[in-house]
Amino acid sequence: MRRELSTPRPDWRATVQRQGLIYAETELPDGGLMSYWDETACYAFDLSEVLRLEEATEELHRMSVAAAEYVVAKNRFADFGIPAWAAEAVRRSLREQPPTLYGRFDLWYDGSWPPKLLEYNADTPTSLVEASVVQWYWLEDTRPTLDQWNSLHERLVEAWRRIGADLHHRRVHVAWSDEEDTGEDQMTAGYLAETARQAGLEVELLPMLAIGWDGRRFVAPGTDGEADVPIVTCFKLYPWEWMLAEPYGRLALDPGTPTTWIEPAWKLLLSNKALLAILWELYPDHPYLLPAYLDSPRGMPEYVAKPLLGREGGSVRIVTGAGEINNPGIYGAEGWCYQEFRPLPSFDGNRMVLGSWIVAGEAAGVGIRESTSLITDGYARFLPHYVDAPREP
C-alpha cells in the first residue's frame, strides 16, 4: 500500500454531490469549511495485499461472532453495560439469527503485516456512500482500466435479495435520525433503501421520530389520509444503545412485538467496545488484535480509554509517554475499555485508518480516512483508492 498525489477532477465538488455526497465539506469550529472528500491524493494497493486483508476481515468477523456467543453463554451482559431487562432479548436474537446486513472494521494498517483491529462499527456504520459509490465513479473517471477493492453495492443488493426471500411481506421500512444535520445519515439510509429496491423489495423511508405505536405494534404514518401502516421489517440507522435508553426500547425488544429489526439486537455485543477485551480474552496474542481490558489498563504504559458505548468512536482518552490527549466527542457512555495505544500510521504527515467493510459475513470493500490528529474524528477526510491490477472484464 502506498499514498500517491493525485490531480482532482474538474468540478469534482459538484460531481460528488450529484452522486449523493452532499456532506462533501465539513464545517470547522471557526466557521470555515474543509473538504471531507479529498482527491488530491489516493491510496494504491497490490491485489495480493487486498486478498490477505479480505481474509483478515472475515476472520475478525468470525471471531467477533464467536465472542458474542461466548458472552451470551457466560451471561457477561453486565460487562457490556447492557441492562438486565434486555439480556434475554439479546440472547434470543442471537439464537434465532434474524437478518443482519453490514458492518465496518476500523483497522490499523501501514502496508506491513499484520493489520490490527481498532474497533468494529457493527450496528450503524456510515461513510458508506463514499466507499461504495463515490470512489467507484472516481476510479471510472481517473483510472478506468484498473480495479478497486469495492464490491459493496453488489453485495448489499445480494444480501437484501437473500433477506427478501425469507420475508412473508416484501415491504421494508428504512429509518434514520433526522436530528443528524449534515445529511449523512439520511443519504446513507437513502442509499441502503435503493440497494433494497434493486433487490426487488418494496421500500419506505421515514425518520425514526415518525415511527408510532398503536398499542400492539410499531407503525408508519399512512399517506393521503390512509390508516397507519404496520412496520413488519425495519432497517434502522439508529443505534440500539439509544433505543434501549428510550421509552419504547422495551417494546422494541418484546418478543410479542411483530417487527424484525435490522440490525438485530445481538449486534449490541459487536458494536460495543467491550468486544475488544472479550476478543483479547478469547484469542490472546492473536496477530490481528491489540491487548484490551475492561477493569484497568493493567500496566500498559500507553493506552486508549474508549467508552463502551459510542457510535463511530465517540469520546476517547489517549495516554502516552507524552501525556494525555482527549477527544470529548459527542457520544459518551459509562464504562470503559482500555486498549493498547497503536499510533495511526503516518503517510506524509497524514494519519490513516483503514475501514474494511463486511456484508452478510463477507469482506466487501474499503474506505480510507485521514486526519492530521492521532484521533480520527469528525474533521477527518475521505480519500479514494485503487488496486494496481487490471480490472476483470
Short mmCIF file of N, CA, C and O in Angstrom, two decimals, residues 162-261:
data_model
loop_
_atom_site.label_atom_id
_atom_site.label_comp_id
_atom_site.label_asym_id
_atom_site.label_seq_id
_atom_site.Cartn_x
_atom_site.Cartn_y
_atom_site.Cartn_z
N ARG A 162 -31.34 -11.99 -0.44
CA ARG A 162 -31.46 -13.15 0.44
C ARG A 162 -32.41 -12.85 1.61
O ARG A 162 -33.19 -13.71 2.02
N ILE A 163 -32.33 -11.64 2.15
CA ILE A 163 -33.24 -11.26 3.22
C ILE A 163 -34.69 -11.31 2.73
O ILE A 163 -35.58 -11.84 3.39
N GLY A 164 -34.91 -10.75 1.54
CA GLY A 164 -36.27 -10.71 0.99
C GLY A 164 -36.87 -12.07 0.76
O GLY A 164 -38.09 -12.25 0.87
N ALA A 165 -36.02 -13.05 0.44
CA ALA A 165 -36.53 -14.40 0.18
C ALA A 165 -37.19 -15.02 1.40
O ALA A 165 -38.03 -15.92 1.28
N ASP A 166 -36.83 -14.54 2.60
CA ASP A 166 -37.38 -15.09 3.83
C ASP A 166 -38.48 -14.23 4.44
O ASP A 166 -39.00 -14.56 5.51
N LEU A 167 -38.84 -13.13 3.78
CA LEU A 167 -39.87 -12.25 4.31
C LEU A 167 -41.24 -12.66 3.77
O LEU A 167 -41.39 -12.92 2.58
N HIS A 168 -42.24 -12.70 4.66
CA HIS A 168 -43.58 -13.01 4.17
C HIS A 168 -44.26 -11.77 3.60
O HIS A 168 -45.25 -11.86 2.89
N HIS A 169 -43.71 -10.58 3.93
CA HIS A 169 -44.18 -9.33 3.32
C HIS A 169 -42.95 -8.58 2.84
O HIS A 169 -42.02 -8.36 3.61
N ARG A 170 -42.93 -8.21 1.57
CA ARG A 170 -41.72 -7.68 0.97
C ARG A 170 -41.53 -6.17 1.18
O ARG A 170 -40.66 -5.57 0.57
N ARG A 171 -42.33 -5.59 2.05
CA ARG A 171 -42.13 -4.18 2.38
C ARG A 171 -41.10 -4.06 3.49
O ARG A 171 -41.18 -4.75 4.51
N VAL A 172 -40.13 -3.16 3.29
CA VAL A 172 -39.12 -2.86 4.30
C VAL A 172 -39.15 -1.36 4.56
O VAL A 172 -39.11 -0.56 3.61
N HIS A 173 -39.25 -0.98 5.80
CA HIS A 173 -39.11 0.42 6.17
C HIS A 173 -37.64 0.69 6.51
O HIS A 173 -37.00 -0.12 7.18
N VAL A 174 -37.13 1.81 6.04
CA VAL A 174 -35.75 2.22 6.32
C VAL A 174 -35.82 3.54 7.07
O VAL A 174 -36.35 4.53 6.56
N ALA A 175 -35.30 3.55 8.30
CA ALA A 175 -35.45 4.71 9.18
C ALA A 175 -34.09 5.27 9.58
O ALA A 175 -33.10 4.53 9.67
N TRP A 176 -34.06 6.58 9.80
CA TRP A 176 -32.84 7.25 10.23
C TRP A 176 -33.23 8.40 11.15
O TRP A 176 -34.40 8.78 11.24
N SER A 177 -32.25 8.94 11.84
CA SER A 177 -32.50 10.08 12.72
C SER A 177 -32.37 11.37 11.92
O SER A 177 -31.27 11.71 11.46
N ASP A 178 -33.45 12.11 11.79
CA ASP A 178 -33.37 13.38 11.07
C ASP A 178 -32.86 14.51 11.96
O ASP A 178 -32.83 15.66 11.54
N GLU A 179 -32.41 14.16 13.17
CA GLU A 179 -31.75 15.16 14.01
C GLU A 179 -30.27 15.29 13.67
O GLU A 179 -29.60 16.20 14.14
N GLU A 180 -29.74 14.36 12.87
CA GLU A 180 -28.36 14.47 12.37
C GLU A 180 -28.39 15.47 11.22
O GLU A 180 -29.06 15.26 10.21
N ASP A 181 -27.66 16.59 11.36
CA ASP A 181 -27.91 17.73 10.48
C ASP A 181 -26.97 17.86 9.29
O ASP A 181 -27.12 18.78 8.49
N THR A 182 -26.00 16.95 9.11
CA THR A 182 -25.12 17.06 7.94
C THR A 182 -25.75 16.43 6.70
O THR A 182 -25.33 16.71 5.58
N GLY A 183 -26.75 15.59 6.90
CA GLY A 183 -27.35 14.85 5.78
C GLY A 183 -26.75 13.49 5.56
O GLY A 183 -27.25 12.71 4.74
N GLU A 184 -25.67 13.16 6.32
CA GLU A 184 -25.01 11.88 6.08
C GLU A 184 -25.92 10.70 6.40
O GLU A 184 -26.00 9.73 5.63
N ASP A 185 -26.60 10.74 7.55
CA ASP A 185 -27.47 9.62 7.90
C ASP A 185 -28.60 9.46 6.90
O ASP A 185 -28.95 8.34 6.51
N GLN A 186 -29.19 10.57 6.47
CA GLN A 186 -30.29 10.49 5.52
C GLN A 186 -29.82 9.92 4.18
O GLN A 186 -30.49 9.08 3.58
N MET A 187 -28.65 10.34 3.71
CA MET A 187 -28.15 9.83 2.44
C MET A 187 -27.74 8.36 2.56
O MET A 187 -27.93 7.58 1.63
N THR A 188 -27.18 7.98 3.71
CA THR A 188 -26.84 6.57 3.92
C THR A 188 -28.09 5.72 3.91
O THR A 188 -28.14 4.66 3.27
N ALA A 189 -29.12 6.17 4.63
CA ALA A 189 -30.38 5.44 4.65
C ALA A 189 -30.99 5.38 3.25
O ALA A 189 -31.50 4.33 2.81
N GLY A 190 -30.94 6.50 2.53
CA GLY A 190 -31.49 6.52 1.19
C GLY A 190 -30.75 5.57 0.25
O GLY A 190 -31.37 4.90 -0.59
N TYR A 191 -29.44 5.51 0.41
CA TYR A 191 -28.66 4.60 -0.44
C TYR A 191 -28.99 3.14 -0.12
O TYR A 191 -29.18 2.32 -1.02
N LEU A 192 -29.07 2.81 1.18
CA LEU A 192 -29.42 1.44 1.54
C LEU A 192 -30.82 1.09 1.07
O LEU A 192 -31.09 -0.05 0.66
N ALA A 193 -31.74 2.07 1.09
CA ALA A 193 -33.08 1.83 0.56
C ALA A 193 -33.02 1.51 -0.93
O ALA A 193 -33.73 0.62 -1.43
N GLU A 194 -32.14 2.21 -1.65
CA GLU A 194 -32.01 1.95 -3.09
C GLU A 194 -31.47 0.55 -3.36
O GLU A 194 -31.92 -0.14 -4.29
N THR A 195 -30.50 0.10 -2.55
CA THR A 195 -29.99 -1.27 -2.76
C THR A 195 -31.09 -2.29 -2.48
O THR A 195 -31.15 -3.33 -3.15
N ALA A 196 -31.96 -2.01 -1.51
CA ALA A 196 -33.07 -2.93 -1.24
C ALA A 196 -34.07 -2.93 -2.40
O ALA A 196 -34.59 -3.98 -2.78
N ARG A 197 -34.32 -1.75 -2.98
CA ARG A 197 -35.22 -1.69 -4.14
C ARG A 197 -34.65 -2.48 -5.31
O ARG A 197 -35.38 -3.19 -6.01
N GLN A 198 -33.35 -2.36 -5.51
CA GLN A 198 -32.73 -3.10 -6.61
C GLN A 198 -32.80 -4.61 -6.39
O GLN A 198 -32.67 -5.39 -7.33
N ALA A 199 -32.98 -5.01 -5.13
CA ALA A 199 -33.15 -6.43 -4.82
C ALA A 199 -34.60 -6.88 -4.95
O ALA A 199 -34.92 -8.04 -4.67
N GLY A 200 -35.49 -5.96 -5.36
CA GLY A 200 -36.88 -6.32 -5.58
C GLY A 200 -37.80 -6.11 -4.41
O GLY A 200 -38.96 -6.56 -4.44
N LEU A 201 -37.34 -5.39 -3.38
CA LEU A 201 -38.18 -5.15 -2.22
C LEU A 201 -38.95 -3.84 -2.37
O LEU A 201 -38.51 -2.92 -3.07
N GLU A 202 -40.06 -3.75 -1.68
CA GLU A 202 -40.83 -2.51 -1.60
C GLU A 202 -40.31 -1.75 -0.39
O GLU A 202 -40.31 -2.27 0.73
N VAL A 203 -39.86 -0.53 -0.59
CA VAL A 203 -39.15 0.20 0.46
C VAL A 203 -39.84 1.52 0.76
O VAL A 203 -40.25 2.24 -0.16
N GLU A 204 -39.94 1.83 2.06
CA GLU A 204 -40.47 3.11 2.51
C GLU A 204 -39.44 3.75 3.44
O GLU A 204 -38.97 3.10 4.38
N LEU A 205 -39.09 5.00 3.18
CA LEU A 205 -38.18 5.75 4.04
C LEU A 205 -38.97 6.59 5.04
O LEU A 205 -40.00 7.16 4.69
N LEU A 206 -38.47 6.65 6.27
CA LEU A 206 -39.10 7.53 7.25
C LEU A 206 -38.12 7.82 8.37
O LEU A 206 -37.25 7.00 8.69
N PRO A 207 -38.22 9.02 8.98
CA PRO A 207 -37.38 9.32 10.13
C PRO A 207 -37.85 8.54 11.35
O PRO A 207 -39.03 8.17 11.46
N MET A 208 -36.91 8.25 12.27
CA MET A 208 -37.25 7.49 13.47
C MET A 208 -38.38 8.14 14.25
O MET A 208 -39.24 7.45 14.81
N LEU A 209 -38.39 9.48 14.31
CA LEU A 209 -39.40 10.17 15.09
C LEU A 209 -40.81 10.01 14.51
O LEU A 209 -41.79 10.30 15.18
N ALA A 210 -40.90 9.53 13.26
CA ALA A 210 -42.22 9.33 12.65
C ALA A 210 -42.80 7.96 12.99
O ALA A 210 -43.97 7.70 12.69
N ILE A 211 -41.99 7.08 13.58
CA ILE A 211 -42.49 5.76 13.94
C ILE A 211 -43.43 5.88 15.13
O ILE A 211 -43.12 6.52 16.14
N GLY A 212 -44.61 5.27 15.00
CA GLY A 212 -45.60 5.32 16.07
C GLY A 212 -45.84 3.96 16.68
O GLY A 212 -45.30 2.94 16.23
N TRP A 213 -46.68 3.94 17.72
CA TRP A 213 -47.07 2.71 18.41
C TRP A 213 -48.58 2.74 18.58
O TRP A 213 -49.13 3.70 19.14
N ASP A 214 -49.24 1.69 18.10
CA ASP A 214 -50.71 1.70 18.14
C ASP A 214 -51.28 0.86 19.28
O ASP A 214 -52.47 0.58 19.31
N GLY A 215 -50.41 0.48 20.20
CA GLY A 215 -50.83 -0.36 21.31
C GLY A 215 -50.51 -1.82 21.12
O GLY A 215 -50.48 -2.60 22.09
N ARG A 216 -50.22 -2.23 19.88
CA ARG A 216 -49.88 -3.62 19.58
C ARG A 216 -48.60 -3.75 18.78
O ARG A 216 -47.91 -4.77 18.86
N ARG A 217 -48.28 -2.72 18.01
CA ARG A 217 -47.16 -2.84 17.08
C ARG A 217 -46.68 -1.45 16.69
O ARG A 217 -47.38 -0.44 16.89
N PHE A 218 -45.48 -1.42 16.11
CA PHE A 218 -44.95 -0.17 15.57
C PHE A 218 -45.57 0.07 14.19
O PHE A 218 -45.78 -0.86 13.41
N VAL A 219 -45.83 1.36 13.91
CA VAL A 219 -46.50 1.71 12.66
C VAL A 219 -45.84 2.93 12.04
O VAL A 219 -45.20 3.74 12.71
N ALA A 220 -46.01 3.03 10.73
CA ALA A 220 -45.58 4.21 9.97
C ALA A 220 -46.81 4.98 9.55
O ALA A 220 -47.88 4.39 9.31
N PRO A 221 -46.70 6.30 9.43
CA PRO A 221 -47.88 7.09 9.04
C PRO A 221 -48.39 6.69 7.65
O PRO A 221 -47.60 6.47 6.72
N GLY A 222 -49.70 6.60 7.51
CA GLY A 222 -50.28 6.36 6.20
C GLY A 222 -50.21 7.62 5.35
O GLY A 222 -49.95 8.72 5.85
N THR A 223 -50.41 7.48 4.05
CA THR A 223 -50.38 8.63 3.15
C THR A 223 -51.78 8.98 2.70
O THR A 223 -52.67 8.12 2.61
N ASP A 224 -51.97 10.28 2.42
CA ASP A 224 -53.25 10.77 1.88
C ASP A 224 -54.44 10.35 2.75
O ASP A 224 -55.48 9.91 2.25
N GLY A 225 -54.24 10.46 4.08
CA GLY A 225 -55.35 10.17 4.97
C GLY A 225 -55.57 8.70 5.23
O GLY A 225 -56.53 8.33 5.94
N GLU A 226 -54.75 7.83 4.68
CA GLU A 226 -54.92 6.40 4.90
C GLU A 226 -54.48 6.02 6.31
O GLU A 226 -53.79 6.77 7.00
N ALA A 227 -54.88 4.83 6.73
CA ALA A 227 -54.54 4.35 8.07
C ALA A 227 -53.04 4.10 8.18
O ALA A 227 -52.34 3.93 7.17
N ASP A 228 -52.56 4.12 9.43
CA ASP A 228 -51.15 3.81 9.66
C ASP A 228 -50.81 2.42 9.14
O ASP A 228 -51.66 1.51 9.11
N VAL A 229 -49.54 2.26 8.73
CA VAL A 229 -49.07 1.02 8.12
C VAL A 229 -48.22 0.26 9.12
O VAL A 229 -47.27 0.83 9.69
N PRO A 230 -48.49 -1.01 9.37
CA PRO A 230 -47.65 -1.79 10.28
C PRO A 230 -46.21 -1.87 9.78
O PRO A 230 -45.97 -2.05 8.58
N ILE A 231 -45.26 -1.73 10.68
CA ILE A 231 -43.85 -1.90 10.34
C ILE A 231 -43.47 -3.34 10.67
O ILE A 231 -43.30 -3.72 11.83
N VAL A 232 -43.36 -4.15 9.64
CA VAL A 232 -43.06 -5.57 9.81
C VAL A 232 -41.55 -5.80 9.83
O VAL A 232 -41.03 -6.55 10.67
N THR A 233 -40.85 -5.15 8.90
CA THR A 233 -39.39 -5.24 8.84
C THR A 233 -38.85 -3.83 8.75
O THR A 233 -39.31 -3.04 7.93
N CYS A 234 -37.86 -3.52 9.60
CA CYS A 234 -37.34 -2.15 9.64
C CYS A 234 -35.82 -2.17 9.73
O CYS A 234 -35.26 -2.72 10.68
N PHE A 235 -35.17 -1.59 8.72
CA PHE A 235 -33.75 -1.28 8.85
C PHE A 235 -33.66 0.10 9.51
O PHE A 235 -34.30 1.05 9.06
N LYS A 236 -32.84 0.21 10.56
CA LYS A 236 -32.74 1.45 11.31
C LYS A 236 -31.30 1.91 11.36
O LYS A 236 -30.41 1.19 11.81
N LEU A 237 -31.06 3.09 10.87
CA LEU A 237 -29.75 3.71 11.05
C LEU A 237 -29.80 4.51 12.36
O LEU A 237 -29.79 5.74 12.38
N TYR A 238 -29.89 3.75 13.43
CA TYR A 238 -30.14 4.31 14.76
C TYR A 238 -29.66 3.26 15.75
O TYR A 238 -30.15 2.13 15.75
N PRO A 239 -28.68 3.59 16.59
CA PRO A 239 -28.04 2.55 17.40
C PRO A 239 -28.94 1.98 18.49
O PRO A 239 -29.76 2.69 19.09
N TRP A 240 -28.75 0.71 18.75
CA TRP A 240 -29.54 0.03 19.76
C TRP A 240 -29.36 0.65 21.13
O TRP A 240 -30.30 0.69 21.93
N GLU A 241 -28.15 1.14 21.45
CA GLU A 241 -27.97 1.68 22.79
C GLU A 241 -28.85 2.92 23.01
O GLU A 241 -29.26 3.19 24.14
N TRP A 242 -29.13 3.68 21.95
CA TRP A 242 -30.06 4.80 22.08
C TRP A 242 -31.48 4.28 22.30
O TRP A 242 -32.23 4.81 23.11
N MET A 243 -31.85 3.24 21.53
CA MET A 243 -33.20 2.71 21.63
C MET A 243 -33.47 2.16 23.03
O MET A 243 -34.56 2.36 23.59
N LEU A 244 -32.49 1.48 23.63
CA LEU A 244 -32.69 0.91 24.96
C LEU A 244 -32.88 1.98 26.02
O LEU A 244 -33.51 1.72 27.05
N ALA A 245 -32.34 3.16 25.76
CA ALA A 245 -32.45 4.24 26.75
C ALA A 245 -33.73 5.05 26.59
O ALA A 245 -33.99 5.95 27.38
N GLU A 246 -34.56 4.71 25.60
CA GLU A 246 -35.76 5.48 25.31
C GLU A 246 -37.02 4.72 25.73
O GLU A 246 -36.99 3.50 25.92
N PRO A 247 -38.14 5.43 25.87
CA PRO A 247 -39.36 4.80 26.41
C PRO A 247 -39.84 3.58 25.63
O PRO A 247 -40.39 2.66 26.22
N TYR A 248 -39.62 3.55 24.32
CA TYR A 248 -40.14 2.45 23.51
C TYR A 248 -39.11 1.33 23.32
O TYR A 248 -39.37 0.38 22.59
N GLY A 249 -37.96 1.44 23.98
CA GLY A 249 -36.93 0.42 23.84
C GLY A 249 -37.38 -0.95 24.29
O GLY A 249 -37.12 -1.96 23.63
N ARG A 250 -38.09 -1.01 25.40
CA ARG A 250 -38.57 -2.30 25.89
C ARG A 250 -39.56 -2.92 24.91
O ARG A 250 -39.56 -4.15 24.70
N LEU A 251 -40.40 -2.09 24.31
CA LEU A 251 -41.36 -2.62 23.32
C LEU A 251 -40.63 -3.15 22.09
O LEU A 251 -41.06 -4.14 21.49
N ALA A 252 -39.54 -2.49 21.68
CA ALA A 252 -38.79 -2.94 20.51
C ALA A 252 -38.19 -4.32 20.73
O ALA A 252 -38.01 -5.08 19.78
N LEU A 253 -37.87 -4.64 21.99
CA LEU A 253 -37.26 -5.94 22.30
C LEU A 253 -38.27 -6.98 22.75
O LEU A 253 -37.92 -8.15 22.91
N ASP A 254 -39.51 -6.58 22.96
CA ASP A 254 -40.53 -7.51 23.44
C ASP A 254 -40.79 -8.60 22.40
O ASP A 254 -41.01 -8.29 21.22
N PRO A 255 -40.77 -9.88 22.80
CA PRO A 255 -40.99 -10.95 21.81
C PRO A 255 -42.37 -10.91 21.17
O PRO A 255 -42.58 -11.48 20.10
N GLY A 256 -43.32 -10.20 21.80
CA GLY A 256 -44.65 -10.10 21.22
C GLY A 256 -44.80 -8.98 20.20
O GLY A 256 -45.85 -8.86 19.57
N THR A 257 -43.76 -8.16 20.04
CA THR A 257 -43.82 -7.07 19.07
C THR A 257 -43.45 -7.60 17.69
O THR A 257 -42.33 -8.06 17.49
N PRO A 258 -44.36 -7.51 16.71
CA PRO A 258 -44.12 -8.16 15.41
C PRO A 258 -43.30 -7.29 14.44
O PRO A 258 -43.74 -7.02 13.32
N THR A 259 -42.13 -6.85 14.88
CA THR A 259 -41.24 -6.11 13.99
C THR A 259 -39.87 -6.77 14.00
O THR A 259 -39.30 -7.03 15.07
N THR A 260 -39.36 -7.04 12.82
CA THR A 260 -37.99 -7.53 12.67
C THR A 260 -37.08 -6.34 12.44
O THR A 260 -37.28 -5.58 11.48
N TRP A 261 -36.09 -6.16 13.32
CA TRP A 261 -35.18 -5.02 13.22
C TRP A 261 -33.88 -5.44 12.56
O TRP A 261 -33.30 -6.49 12.88
#
